[in-house]
């Protein structure tokens, strides 16, 4: 009788699931902010976005079908390295290991997948590994719906010469794809019209000029993006023109008054997440941010006074109960930031009129507080941060 039973059960169509995620996740800088949040959770100190205009050779790659992904791409580098839990988290949709990790701001395991707005085959190198995802299961060799991607240790398995061209696009920011790389470099080949026509994830075409506009929008928001982050100290935007070996810096925003004391204050949330309930966790600090636009040859400074505190015992008890209910490690945490930039009358200083306050969950949310200050809280958000 046992042999009469056939394998049968509910299955998830991965491309359909990704398509649903994209419907809920808006395009625009939200895609880039998800990558910033992931880097901050990995305790990286810098993140760099680079628009690579190059098309790389395709003579020695994983399969002939991968040749179409050797063209222009968006790169995202940070100086954090994937842990084993990070590898597990990125391979699961909606079941992130971050749920189990105290101090992480990402909680849903779907944010990274916003990058499928841009590409059908995302990939990255981190530490000793190269990972390539292929949700359609039609570009990589020997792939299946059960395992729609490939991962290789390029230190123990040399990619040269058989996969020399496959490794070529990653050889930036100190990565050689042959020895340990103390960072993480994502590569998102931009979806062409031909790829969009056959894609069941998205029909959206992304040309380099559209990504350039997206990065310009990030420039305008970079100060607020950095404001309440825990670890990231600089955001850079670069471009790599055809035939060039090194990317050109276009824009940067960085913490100008970095110090060990400031680092402890910015990371106080990490301490608050695990501190005893009877410990008062609070702090006040000044944050100076410097923005430089190398294209326009301008720079500007913005200063904030930030006050932060973990909630009292009553709120800690409530957060603990809700954590059990939602199976997410919640923290009773709040912060306020006031713009205290001096007004000197020059074009490069902030206006004397206080900007409209924004709501944050470590990154800016699409909500105004109608207050003259910015408010940060460990809010319970929908999975798309809306």
Tab-separated table of N, CA, C and O in Angstrom, residues 16 29 44 56 63 71 122 200 205 211 228 239 276 291 311 321 381:
chain	number	residue	atom	x	y	z
A	16	UNK	N	6.641	33.691	-10.047
A	16	UNK	CA	5.357	34.303	-9.683
A	16	UNK	C	5.455	34.980	-8.317
A	16	UNK	O	4.897	36.070	-8.109
A	29	UNK	N	14.371	54.749	-5.591
A	29	UNK	CA	15.484	54.619	-4.652
A	29	UNK	C	15.221	53.593	-3.554
A	29	UNK	O	16.152	53.202	-2.847
A	44	UNK	N	28.724	46.794	7.829
A	44	UNK	CA	29.636	47.430	6.879
A	44	UNK	C	29.756	48.912	7.230
A	44	UNK	O	28.839	49.511	7.796
A	56	UNK	N	31.283	42.765	-21.226
A	56	UNK	CA	32.463	41.927	-21.043
A	56	UNK	C	32.462	40.754	-22.009
A	56	UNK	O	31.396	40.328	-22.492
A	63	UNK	N	27.639	29.300	-19.244
A	63	UNK	CA	26.845	28.693	-20.314
A	63	UNK	C	26.628	29.736	-21.396
A	63	UNK	O	26.726	30.952	-21.122
A	71	UNK	N	26.560	42.381	-20.071
A	71	UNK	CA	26.459	43.784	-20.453
A	71	UNK	C	26.393	44.734	-19.266
A	71	UNK	O	26.722	44.367	-18.134
A	122	UNK	N	20.564	38.196	-10.718
A	122	UNK	CA	21.472	38.877	-9.791
A	122	UNK	C	22.580	37.928	-9.337
A	122	UNK	O	22.401	36.705	-9.325
A	200	UNK	N	9.257	36.251	-16.918
A	200	UNK	CA	7.981	36.110	-16.203
A	200	UNK	C	8.063	36.771	-14.830
A	200	UNK	O	7.158	36.614	-14.020
A	205	UNK	N	12.127	47.320	-18.660
A	205	UNK	CA	13.464	47.432	-19.238
A	205	UNK	C	14.226	48.516	-18.488
A	205	UNK	O	13.677	49.580	-18.199
A	211	UNK	N	19.204	54.051	-14.738
A	211	UNK	CA	19.935	53.810	-13.489
A	211	UNK	C	20.684	55.068	-13.075
A	211	UNK	O	20.752	55.406	-11.883
A	228	UNK	N	20.166	57.904	10.505
A	228	UNK	CA	19.914	57.004	11.634
A	228	UNK	C	20.519	55.616	11.455
A	228	UNK	O	20.189	54.697	12.204
A	239	UNK	N	30.811	55.669	-11.511
A	239	UNK	CA	30.512	55.112	-12.827
A	239	UNK	C	31.782	54.529	-13.421
A	239	UNK	O	32.893	55.010	-13.169
A	276	UNK	N	20.096	44.399	29.738
A	276	UNK	CA	19.116	44.046	30.777
A	276	UNK	C	18.007	45.075	30.876
A	276	UNK	O	18.212	46.266	30.598
A	291	UNK	N	28.513	66.248	2.132
A	291	UNK	CA	28.134	65.786	0.800
A	291	UNK	C	29.017	66.461	-0.241
A	291	UNK	O	29.240	67.678	-0.180
A	311	UNK	N	12.934	52.458	25.572
A	311	UNK	CA	11.744	52.712	26.371
A	311	UNK	C	11.849	52.182	27.795
A	311	UNK	O	12.686	51.320	28.092
A	321	UNK	N	6.294	40.895	24.717
A	321	UNK	CA	5.069	40.139	24.430
A	321	UNK	C	4.769	40.127	22.935
A	321	UNK	O	4.385	39.096	22.362
A	381	UNK	N	6.540	47.582	10.578
A	381	UNK	CA	6.153	48.000	9.240
A	381	UNK	C	5.600	46.840	8.438
A	381	UNK	O	5.792	45.675	8.776
